[in-house]
Amino acid sequence: MNKPLKLVPIGNSTGAVFPKEMLARLHVDRGDQLYLTEAPDGSYRISAYDPEFARQMALAETIMREDREILRVLAK
């Protein structure tokens, strides 16, 4: 899919207008956050996926797996 985005002024900032088909494919709506990730070749990727959140969740899962017994005691 190759769609142009129109840049519009929003106060002192600039916003982009996304076609509704693109929002549907991203599973996002007004007010949701999108993440812009730079690729090694200098291009950008827009997604609803937050790589920092995914990294934090992977860390949390590792801690929960390694310290399962401690977490069970704390949950009592």
PDB file of N, CA, C and O in Angstrom:
ATOM      1  N   MET A   1       0.844  -1.168   0.000  1.00  0.00           N
ATOM      2  CA  MET A   1       0.000   0.000   0.000  1.00  0.00           C
ATOM      3  C   MET A   1       0.896   1.240   0.000  1.00  0.00           C
ATOM      4  O   MET A   1       1.801   1.351   0.805  1.00  0.00           O
ATOM      5  N   ASN A   2       0.634   2.140  -0.896  1.00  0.00           N
ATOM      6  CA  ASN A   2       1.399   3.370  -0.989  1.00  0.00           C
ATOM      7  C   ASN A   2       0.408   4.524  -1.008  1.00  0.00           C
ATOM      8  O   ASN A   2      -0.209   4.798  -2.031  1.00  0.00           O
ATOM      9  N   LYS A   3       0.207   5.167   0.141  1.00  0.00           N
ATOM     10  CA  LYS A   3      -0.771   6.241   0.264  1.00  0.00           C
ATOM     11  C   LYS A   3      -0.073   7.518   0.702  1.00  0.00           C
ATOM     12  O   LYS A   3       0.757   7.500   1.616  1.00  0.00           O
ATOM     13  N   PRO A   4      -0.423   8.646   0.087  1.00  0.00           N
ATOM     14  CA  PRO A   4       0.138   9.917   0.555  1.00  0.00           C
ATOM     15  C   PRO A   4      -0.565  10.367   1.833  1.00  0.00           C
ATOM     16  O   PRO A   4      -1.753  10.107   2.032  1.00  0.00           O
ATOM     17  N   LEU A   5       0.176  10.999   2.735  1.00  0.00           N
ATOM     18  CA  LEU A   5      -0.388  11.568   3.951  1.00  0.00           C
ATOM     19  C   LEU A   5      -0.344  13.079   3.827  1.00  0.00           C
ATOM     20  O   LEU A   5       0.674  13.644   3.432  1.00  0.00           O
ATOM     21  N   LYS A   6      -1.433  13.729   4.174  1.00  0.00           N
ATOM     22  CA  LYS A   6      -1.487  15.186   4.099  1.00  0.00           C
ATOM     23  C   LYS A   6      -1.076  15.750   5.455  1.00  0.00           C
ATOM     24  O   LYS A   6      -1.590  15.337   6.495  1.00  0.00           O
ATOM     25  N   LEU A   7      -0.121  16.678   5.458  1.00  0.00           N
ATOM     26  CA  LEU A   7       0.312  17.348   6.677  1.00  0.00           C
ATOM     27  C   LEU A   7      -0.530  18.601   6.872  1.00  0.00           C
ATOM     28  O   LEU A   7      -0.705  19.389   5.946  1.00  0.00           O
ATOM     29  N   VAL A   8      -1.053  18.755   8.097  1.00  0.00           N
ATOM     30  CA  VAL A   8      -1.920  19.890   8.408  1.00  0.00           C
ATOM     31  C   VAL A   8      -1.445  20.570   9.680  1.00  0.00           C
ATOM     32  O   VAL A   8      -0.874  19.925  10.570  1.00  0.00           O
ATOM     33  N   PRO A   9      -1.652  21.888   9.793  1.00  0.00           N
ATOM     34  CA  PRO A   9      -1.266  22.583  11.020  1.00  0.00           C
ATOM     35  C   PRO A   9      -2.236  22.250  12.157  1.00  0.00           C
ATOM     36  O   PRO A   9      -3.438  22.171  11.958  1.00  0.00           O
ATOM     37  N   ILE A  10      -1.665  22.013  13.341  1.00  0.00           N
ATOM     38  CA  ILE A  10      -2.440  21.782  14.557  1.00  0.00           C
ATOM     39  C   ILE A  10      -1.806  22.658  15.625  1.00  0.00           C
ATOM     40  O   ILE A  10      -0.792  22.281  16.216  1.00  0.00           O
ATOM     41  N   GLY A  11      -2.367  23.842  15.842  1.00  0.00           N
ATOM     42  CA  GLY A  11      -1.749  24.798  16.759  1.00  0.00           C
ATOM     43  C   GLY A  11      -0.384  25.183  16.228  1.00  0.00           C
ATOM     44  O   GLY A  11      -0.251  25.585  15.079  1.00  0.00           O
ATOM     45  N   ASN A  12       0.653  25.027  17.083  1.00  0.00           N
ATOM     46  CA  ASN A  12       2.021  25.313  16.676  1.00  0.00           C
ATOM     47  C   ASN A  12       2.738  24.077  16.142  1.00  0.00           C
ATOM     48  O   ASN A  12       3.932  24.107  15.898  1.00  0.00           O
ATOM     49  N   SER A  13       1.996  22.988  16.000  1.00  0.00           N
ATOM     50  CA  SER A  13       2.579  21.725  15.545  1.00  0.00           C
ATOM     51  C   SER A  13       2.061  21.369  14.159  1.00  0.00           C
ATOM     52  O   SER A  13       1.276  22.098  13.567  1.00  0.00           O
ATOM     53  N   THR A  14       2.484  20.217  13.680  1.00  0.00           N
ATOM     54  CA  THR A  14       2.023  19.691  12.399  1.00  0.00           C
ATOM     55  C   THR A  14       1.529  18.274  12.608  1.00  0.00           C
ATOM     56  O   THR A  14       2.170  17.468  13.277  1.00  0.00           O
ATOM     57  N   GLY A  15       0.363  17.970  12.041  1.00  0.00           N
ATOM     58  CA  GLY A  15      -0.205  16.635  12.148  1.00  0.00           C
ATOM     59  C   GLY A  15      -0.346  16.015  10.774  1.00  0.00           C
ATOM     60  O   GLY A  15      -0.205  16.687   9.757  1.00  0.00           O
ATOM     61  N   ALA A  16      -0.632  14.734  10.741  1.00  0.00           N
ATOM     62  CA  ALA A  16      -0.829  14.017   9.484  1.00  0.00           C
ATOM     63  C   ALA A  16      -2.242  13.458   9.452  1.00  0.00           C
ATOM     64  O   ALA A  16      -2.765  12.997  10.470  1.00  0.00           O
ATOM     65  N   VAL A  17      -2.866  13.495   8.289  1.00  0.00           N
ATOM     66  CA  VAL A  17      -4.198  12.937   8.103  1.00  0.00           C
ATOM     67  C   VAL A  17      -4.039  11.550   7.481  1.00  0.00           C
ATOM     68  O   VAL A  17      -3.469  11.404   6.402  1.00  0.00           O
ATOM     69  N   PHE A  18      -4.530  10.523   8.206  1.00  0.00           N
ATOM     70  CA  PHE A  18      -4.424   9.143   7.747  1.00  0.00           C
ATOM     71  C   PHE A  18      -5.752   8.701   7.137  1.00  0.00           C
ATOM     72  O   PHE A  18      -6.809   8.940   7.719  1.00  0.00           O
ATOM     73  N   PRO A  19      -5.721   8.038   5.995  1.00  0.00           N
ATOM     74  CA  PRO A  19      -6.957   7.486   5.420  1.00  0.00           C
ATOM     75  C   PRO A  19      -7.555   6.434   6.360  1.00  0.00           C
ATOM     76  O   PRO A  19      -6.829   5.715   7.061  1.00  0.00           O
ATOM     77  N   LYS A  20      -8.883   6.338   6.380  1.00  0.00           N
ATOM     78  CA  LYS A  20      -9.529   5.413   7.315  1.00  0.00           C
ATOM     79  C   LYS A  20      -9.136   3.966   7.051  1.00  0.00           C
ATOM     80  O   LYS A  20      -9.084   3.160   7.974  1.00  0.00           O
ATOM     81  N   GLU A  21      -8.820   3.614   5.798  1.00  0.00           N
ATOM     82  CA  GLU A  21      -8.394   2.241   5.505  1.00  0.00           C
ATOM     83  C   GLU A  21      -7.066   1.925   6.192  1.00  0.00           C
ATOM     84  O   GLU A  21      -6.846   0.814   6.672  1.00  0.00           O
ATOM     85  N   MET A  22      -6.188   2.914   6.238  1.00  0.00           N
ATOM     86  CA  MET A  22      -4.889   2.721   6.890  1.00  0.00           C
ATOM     87  C   MET A  22      -5.072   2.559   8.404  1.00  0.00           C
ATOM     88  O   MET A  22      -4.439   1.699   9.025  1.00  0.00           O
ATOM     89  N   LEU A  23      -5.956   3.372   8.992  1.00  0.00           N
ATOM     90  CA  LEU A  23      -6.226   3.254  10.429  1.00  0.00           C
ATOM     91  C   LEU A  23      -6.827   1.894  10.754  1.00  0.00           C
ATOM     92  O   LEU A  23      -6.496   1.292  11.779  1.00  0.00           O
ATOM     93  N   ALA A  24      -7.690   1.400   9.888  1.00  0.00           N
ATOM     94  CA  ALA A  24      -8.298   0.089  10.108  1.00  0.00           C
ATOM     95  C   ALA A  24      -7.239  -1.012  10.057  1.00  0.00           C
ATOM     96  O   ALA A  24      -7.253  -1.933  10.883  1.00  0.00           O
ATOM     97  N   ARG A  25      -6.305  -0.919   9.114  1.00  0.00           N
ATOM     98  CA  ARG A  25      -5.234  -1.934   9.021  1.00  0.00           C
ATOM     99  C   ARG A  25      -4.320  -1.903  10.233  1.00  0.00           C
ATOM    100  O   ARG A  25      -3.793  -2.923  10.660  1.00  0.00           O
ATOM    101  N   LEU A  26      -4.105  -0.699  10.800  1.00  0.00           N
ATOM    102  CA  LEU A  26      -3.257  -0.564  11.983  1.00  0.00           C
ATOM    103  C   LEU A  26      -4.015  -0.886  13.272  1.00  0.00           C
ATOM    104  O   LEU A  26      -3.423  -0.973  14.336  1.00  0.00           O
ATOM    105  N   HIS A  27      -5.341  -1.045  13.177  1.00  0.00           N
ATOM    106  CA  HIS A  27      -6.204  -1.279  14.345  1.00  0.00           C
ATOM    107  C   HIS A  27      -6.077  -0.147  15.355  1.00  0.00           C
ATOM    108  O   HIS A  27      -5.928  -0.389  16.561  1.00  0.00           O
ATOM    109  N   VAL A  28      -6.126   1.101  14.865  1.00  0.00           N
ATOM    110  CA  VAL A  28      -6.060   2.273  15.728  1.00  0.00           C
ATOM    111  C   VAL A  28      -7.203   3.219  15.378  1.00  0.00           C
ATOM    112  O   VAL A  28      -7.822   3.108  14.319  1.00  0.00           O
ATOM    113  N   ASP A  29      -7.468   4.143  16.293  1.00  0.00           N
ATOM    114  CA  ASP A  29      -8.509   5.137  16.091  1.00  0.00           C
ATOM    115  C   ASP A  29      -8.020   6.461  16.649  1.00  0.00           C
ATOM    116  O   ASP A  29      -6.916   6.534  17.216  1.00  0.00           O
ATOM    117  N   ARG A  30      -8.818   7.493  16.531  1.00  0.00           N
ATOM    118  CA  ARG A  30      -8.446   8.806  17.048  1.00  0.00           C
ATOM    119  C   ARG A  30      -8.046   8.700  18.517  1.00  0.00           C
ATOM    120  O   ARG A  30      -8.706   8.028  19.307  1.00  0.00           O
ATOM    121  N   GLY A  31      -6.969   9.375  18.875  1.00  0.00           N
ATOM    122  CA  GLY A  31      -6.495   9.380  20.252  1.00  0.00           C
ATOM    123  C   GLY A  31      -5.491   8.288  20.572  1.00  0.00           C
ATOM    124  O   GLY A  31      -4.811   8.358  21.581  1.00  0.00           O
ATOM    125  N   ASP A  32      -5.404   7.243  19.745  1.00  0.00           N
ATOM    126  CA  ASP A  32      -4.423   6.181  19.962  1.00  0.00           C
ATOM    127  C   ASP A  32      -3.029   6.694  19.604  1.00  0.00           C
ATOM    128  O   ASP A  32      -2.884   7.683  18.886  1.00  0.00           O
ATOM    129  N   GLN A  33      -2.020   6.007  20.096  1.00  0.00           N
ATOM    130  CA  GLN A  33      -0.640   6.379  19.788  1.00  0.00           C
ATOM    131  C   GLN A  33      -0.089   5.483  18.691  1.00  0.00           C
ATOM    132  O   GLN A  33      -0.364   4.286  18.653  1.00  0.00           O
ATOM    133  N   LEU A  34       0.683   6.094  17.802  1.00  0.00           N
ATOM    134  CA  LEU A  34       1.435   5.355  16.795  1.00  0.00           C
ATOM    135  C   LEU A  34       2.913   5.554  17.077  1.00  0.00           C
ATOM    136  O   LEU A  34       3.304   6.549  17.687  1.00  0.00           O
ATOM    137  N   TYR A  35       3.731   4.616  16.647  1.00  0.00           N
ATOM    138  CA  TYR A  35       5.163   4.666  16.902  1.00  0.00           C
ATOM    139  C   TYR A  35       5.914   4.713  15.579  1.00  0.00           C
ATOM    140  O   TYR A  35       5.619   3.962  14.655  1.00  0.00           O
ATOM    141  N   LEU A  36       6.860   5.619  15.509  1.00  0.00           N
ATOM    142  CA  LEU A  36       7.684   5.800  14.323  1.00  0.00           C
ATOM    143  C   LEU A  36       9.053   5.203  14.631  1.00  0.00           C
ATOM    144  O   LEU A  36       9.724   5.616  15.572  1.00  0.00           O
ATOM    145  N   THR A  37       9.445   4.202  13.863  1.00  0.00           N
ATOM    146  CA  THR A  37      10.707   3.508  14.079  1.00  0.00           C
ATOM    147  C   THR A  37      11.593   3.699  12.856  1.00  0.00           C
ATOM    148  O   THR A  37      11.147   3.473  11.732  1.00  0.00           O
ATOM    149  N   GLU A  38      12.837   4.116  13.088  1.00  0.00           N
ATOM    150  CA  GLU A  38      13.767   4.298  11.981  1.00  0.00           C
ATOM    151  C   GLU A  38      14.451   2.974  11.662  1.00  0.00           C
ATOM    152  O   GLU A  38      14.947   2.278  12.540  1.00  0.00           O
ATOM    153  N   ALA A  39      14.475   2.638  10.391  1.00  0.00           N
ATOM    154  CA  ALA A  39      15.119   1.409   9.922  1.00  0.00           C
ATOM    155  C   ALA A  39      16.584   1.694   9.615  1.00  0.00           C
ATOM    156  O   ALA A  39      16.973   2.847   9.436  1.00  0.00           O
ATOM    157  N   PRO A  40      17.424   0.658   9.564  1.00  0.00           N
ATOM    158  CA  PRO A  40      18.843   0.848   9.272  1.00  0.00           C
ATOM    159  C   PRO A  40      19.113   1.561   7.946  1.00  0.00           C
ATOM    160  O   PRO A  40      20.110   2.249   7.798  1.00  0.00           O
ATOM    161  N   ASP A  41      18.195   1.415   6.979  1.00  0.00           N
ATOM    162  CA  ASP A  41      18.412   2.064   5.677  1.00  0.00           C
ATOM    163  C   ASP A  41      17.953   3.519   5.650  1.00  0.00           C
ATOM    164  O   ASP A  41      17.994   4.169   4.621  1.00  0.00           O
ATOM    165  N   GLY A  42      17.497   4.049   6.800  1.00  0.00           N
ATOM    166  CA  GLY A  42      17.082   5.441   6.878  1.00  0.00           C
ATOM    167  C   GLY A  42      15.601   5.661   6.648  1.00  0.00           C
ATOM    168  O   GLY A  42      15.104   6.764   6.822  1.00  0.00           O
ATOM    169  N   SER A  43      14.879   4.619   6.257  1.00  0.00           N
ATOM    170  CA  SER A  43      13.436   4.753   6.078  1.00  0.00           C
ATOM    171  C   SER A  43      12.752   4.671   7.447  1.00  0.00           C
ATOM    172  O   SER A  43      13.391   4.392   8.462  1.00  0.00           O
ATOM    173  N   TYR A  44      11.457   4.926   7.472  1.00  0.00           N
ATOM    174  CA  TYR A  44      10.698   4.894   8.719  1.00  0.00           C
ATOM    175  C   TYR A  44       9.540   3.924   8.614  1.00  0.00           C
ATOM    176  O   TYR A  44       8.996   3.694   7.535  1.00  0.00           O
ATOM    177  N   ARG A  45       9.158   3.400   9.766  1.00  0.00           N
ATOM    178  CA  ARG A  45       8.022   2.493   9.844  1.00  0.00           C
ATOM    179  C   ARG A  45       7.054   3.041  10.878  1.00  0.00           C
ATOM    180  O   ARG A  45       7.462   3.404  11.984  1.00  0.00           O
ATOM    181  N   ILE A  46       5.776   3.109  10.532  1.00  0.00           N
ATOM    182  CA  ILE A  46       4.731   3.553  11.450  1.00  0.00           C
ATOM    183  C   ILE A  46       3.961   2.321  11.882  1.00  0.00           C
ATOM    184  O   ILE A  46       3.514   1.531  11.044  1.00  0.00           O
ATOM    185  N   SER A  47       3.798   2.138  13.187  1.00  0.00           N
ATOM    186  CA  SER A  47       3.046   0.979  13.667  1.00  0.00           C
ATOM    187  C   SER A  47       2.387   1.312  15.001  1.00  0.00           C
ATOM    188  O   SER A  47       2.712   2.301  15.644  1.00  0.00           O
ATOM    189  N   ALA A  48       1.467   0.451  15.400  1.00  0.00           N
ATOM    190  CA  ALA A  48       0.834   0.576  16.705  1.00  0.00           C
ATOM    191  C   ALA A  48       1.652  -0.182  17.750  1.00  0.00           C
ATOM    192  O   ALA A  48       1.319  -0.183  18.931  1.00  0.00           O
ATOM    193  N   TYR A  49       2.728  -0.802  17.338  1.00  0.00           N
ATOM    194  CA  TYR A  49       3.609  -1.611  18.185  1.00  0.00           C
ATOM    195  C   TYR A  49       4.651  -0.714  18.843  1.00  0.00           C
ATOM    196  O   TYR A  49       5.323   0.061  18.178  1.00  0.00           O
ATOM    197  N   ASP A  50       4.760  -0.811  20.163  1.00  0.00           N
ATOM    198  CA  ASP A  50       5.743  -0.028  20.909  1.00  0.00           C
ATOM    199  C   ASP A  50       6.929  -0.924  21.249  1.00  0.00           C
ATOM    200  O   ASP A  50       6.826  -1.787  22.130  1.00  0.00           O
ATOM    201  N   PRO A  51       8.070  -0.774  20.575  1.00  0.00           N
ATOM    202  CA  PRO A  51       9.209  -1.659  20.828  1.00  0.00           C
ATOM    203  C   PRO A  51       9.738  -1.550  22.256  1.00  0.00           C
ATOM    204  O   PRO A  51      10.185  -2.545  22.826  1.00  0.00           O
ATOM    205  N   GLU A  52       9.665  -0.388  22.874  1.00  0.00           N
ATOM    206  CA  GLU A  52      10.139  -0.237  24.260  1.00  0.00           C
ATOM    207  C   GLU A  52       9.236  -1.008  25.223  1.00  0.00           C
ATOM    208  O   GLU A  52       9.709  -1.672  26.133  1.00  0.00           O
ATOM    209  N   PHE A  53       7.927  -0.956  25.011  1.00  0.00           N
ATOM    210  CA  PHE A  53       6.997  -1.709  25.849  1.00  0.00           C
ATOM    211  C   PHE A  53       7.231  -3.211  25.687  1.00  0.00           C
ATOM    212  O   PHE A  53       7.225  -3.960  26.667  1.00  0.00           O
ATOM    213  N   ALA A  54       7.458  -3.657  24.463  1.00  0.00           N
ATOM    214  CA  ALA A  54       7.724  -5.073  24.210  1.00  0.00           C
ATOM    215  C   ALA A  54       9.000  -5.517  24.925  1.00  0.00           C
ATOM    216  O   ALA A  54       9.052  -6.610  25.496  1.00  0.00           O
ATOM    217  N   ARG A  55      10.023  -4.665  24.938  1.00  0.00           N
ATOM    218  CA  ARG A  55      11.270  -4.990  25.628  1.00  0.00           C
ATOM    219  C   ARG A  55      11.019  -5.108  27.136  1.00  0.00           C
ATOM    220  O   ARG A  55      11.492  -6.043  27.789  1.00  0.00           O
ATOM    221  N   GLN A  56      10.245  -4.176  27.680  1.00  0.00           N
ATOM    222  CA  GLN A  56       9.949  -4.209  29.113  1.00  0.00           C
ATOM    223  C   GLN A  56       9.136  -5.450  29.487  1.00  0.00           C
ATOM    224  O   GLN A  56       9.360  -6.060  30.534  1.00  0.00           O
ATOM    225  N   MET A  57       8.184  -5.832  28.633  1.00  0.00           N
ATOM    226  CA  MET A  57       7.380  -7.025  28.908  1.00  0.00           C
ATOM    227  C   MET A  57       8.231  -8.294  28.840  1.00  0.00           C
ATOM    228  O   MET A  57       8.045  -9.209  29.634  1.00  0.00           O
ATOM    229  N   ALA A  58       9.171  -8.344  27.928  1.00  0.00           N
ATOM    230  CA  ALA A  58      10.064  -9.503  27.844  1.00  0.00           C
ATOM    231  C   ALA A  58      10.906  -9.607  29.112  1.00  0.00           C
ATOM    232  O   ALA A  58      11.103 -10.709  29.648  1.00  0.00           O
ATOM    233  N   LEU A  59      11.372  -8.463  29.612  1.00  0.00           N
ATOM    234  CA  LEU A  59      12.116  -8.459  30.874  1.00  0.00           C
ATOM    235  C   LEU A  59      11.243  -8.933  32.027  1.00  0.00           C
ATOM    236  O   LEU A  59      11.679  -9.731  32.869  1.00  0.00           O
ATOM    237  N   ALA A  60      10.002  -8.439  32.089  1.00  0.00           N
ATOM    238  CA  ALA A  60       9.087  -8.839  33.158  1.00  0.00           C
ATOM    239  C   ALA A  60       8.816 -10.338  33.115  1.00  0.00           C
ATOM    240  O   ALA A  60       8.794 -11.003  34.162  1.00  0.00           O
ATOM    241  N   GLU A  61       8.614 -10.889  31.928  1.00  0.00           N
ATOM    242  CA  GLU A  61       8.374 -12.331  31.799  1.00  0.00           C
ATOM    243  C   GLU A  61       9.581 -13.134  32.260  1.00  0.00           C
ATOM    244  O   GLU A  61       9.436 -14.179  32.909  1.00  0.00           O
ATOM    245  N   THR A  62      10.778 -12.669  31.976  1.00  0.00           N
ATOM    246  CA  THR A  62      12.000 -13.353  32.424  1.00  0.00           C
ATOM    247  C   THR A  62      12.068 -13.341  33.944  1.00  0.00           C
ATOM    248  O   THR A  62      12.346 -14.371  34.569  1.00  0.00           O
ATOM    249  N   ILE A  63      11.801 -12.199  34.543  1.00  0.00           N
ATOM    250  CA  ILE A  63      11.838 -12.089  36.009  1.00  0.00           C
ATOM    251  C   ILE A  63      10.782 -12.990  36.632  1.00  0.00           C
ATOM    252  O   ILE A  63      11.049 -13.696  37.616  1.00  0.00           O
ATOM    253  N   MET A  64       9.587 -12.991  36.062  1.00  0.00           N
ATOM    254  CA  MET A  64       8.511 -13.831  36.618  1.00  0.00           C
ATOM    255  C   MET A  64       8.868 -15.314  36.517  1.00  0.00           C
ATOM    256  O   MET A  64       8.538 -16.094  37.404  1.00  0.00           O
ATOM    257  N   ARG A  65       9.526 -15.706  35.433  1.00  0.00           N
ATOM    258  CA  ARG A  65       9.926 -17.107  35.270  1.00  0.00           C
ATOM    259  C   ARG A  65      11.022 -17.480  36.264  1.00  0.00           C
ATOM    260  O   ARG A  65      10.966 -18.522  36.916  1.00  0.00           O
ATOM    261  N   GLU A  66      12.019 -16.606  36.409  1.00  0.00           N
ATOM    262  CA  GLU A  66      13.170 -16.911  37.268  1.00  0.00           C
ATOM    263  C   GLU A  66      12.833 -16.823  38.750  1.00  0.00           C
ATOM    264  O   GLU A  66      13.399 -17.549  39.555  1.00  0.00           O
ATOM    265  N   ASP A  67      11.947 -15.922  39.118  1.00  0.00           N
ATOM    266  CA  ASP A  67      11.632 -15.687  40.539  1.00  0.00           C
ATOM    267  C   ASP A  67      10.211 -16.110  40.883  1.00  0.00           C
ATOM    268  O   ASP A  67       9.551 -15.503  41.727  1.00  0.00           O
ATOM    269  N   ARG A  68       9.744 -17.171  40.263  1.00  0.00           N
ATOM    270  CA  ARG A  68       8.369 -17.628  40.454  1.00  0.00           C
ATOM    271  C   ARG A  68       8.047 -17.914  41.922  1.00  0.00           C
ATOM    272  O   ARG A  68       7.007 -17.503  42.429  1.00  0.00           O
ATOM    273  N   GLU A  69       8.931 -18.591  42.631  1.00  0.00           N
ATOM    274  CA  GLU A  69       8.670 -18.945  44.038  1.00  0.00           C
ATOM    275  C   GLU A  69       8.587 -17.701  44.927  1.00  0.00           C
ATOM    276  O   GLU A  69       7.741 -17.608  45.797  1.00  0.00           O
ATOM    277  N   ILE A  70       9.465 -16.747  44.699  1.00  0.00           N
ATOM    278  CA  ILE A  70       9.442 -15.508  45.481  1.00  0.00           C
ATOM    279  C   ILE A  70       8.126 -14.772  45.228  1.00  0.00           C
ATOM    280  O   ILE A  70       7.494 -14.254  46.167  1.00  0.00           O
ATOM    281  N   LEU A  71       7.698 -14.713  43.993  1.00  0.00           N
ATOM    282  CA  LEU A  71       6.445 -14.024  43.666  1.00  0.00           C
ATOM    283  C   LEU A  71       5.242 -14.731  44.282  1.00  0.00           C
ATOM    284  O   LEU A  71       4.291 -14.068  44.725  1.00  0.00           O
ATOM    285  N   ARG A  72       5.266 -16.045  44.366  1.00  0.00           N
ATOM    286  CA  ARG A  72       4.162 -16.794  45.016  1.00  0.00           C
ATOM    287  C   ARG A  72       4.094 -16.429  46.494  1.00  0.00           C
ATOM    288  O   ARG A  72       3.004 -16.257  47.043  1.00  0.00           O
ATOM    289  N   VAL A  73       5.239 -16.349  47.173  1.00  0.00           N
ATOM    290  CA  VAL A  73       5.252 -15.993  48.596  1.00  0.00           C
ATOM    291  C   VAL A  73       4.736 -14.564  48.783  1.00  0.00           C
ATOM    292  O   VAL A  73       3.947 -14.298  49.684  1.00  0.00           O
ATOM    293  N   LEU A  74       5.170 -13.662  47.932  1.00  0.00           N
ATOM    294  CA  LEU A  74       4.732 -12.269  48.040  1.00  0.00           C
ATOM    295  C   LEU A  74       3.232 -12.105  47.749  1.00  0.00           C
ATOM    296  O   LEU A  74       2.609 -11.192  48.262  1.00  0.00           O
ATOM    297  N   ALA A  75       2.673 -12.999  46.956  1.00  0.00           N
ATOM    298  CA  ALA A  75       1.260 -12.887  46.594  1.00  0.00           C
ATOM    299  C   ALA A  75       0.334 -13.304  47.730  1.00  0.00           C
ATOM    300  O   ALA A  75      -0.839 -12.982  47.716  1.00  0.00           O
ATOM    301  N   LYS A  76       0.862 -13.988  48.737  1.00  0.00           N
ATOM    302  CA  LYS A  76       0.024 -14.446  49.858  1.00  0.00           C
ATOM    303  C   LYS A  76      -0.337 -13.339  50.791  1.00  0.00           C
ATOM    304  O   LYS A  76       0.166 -12.354  50.971  1.00  0.00           O
TER     305      LYS A  76
END
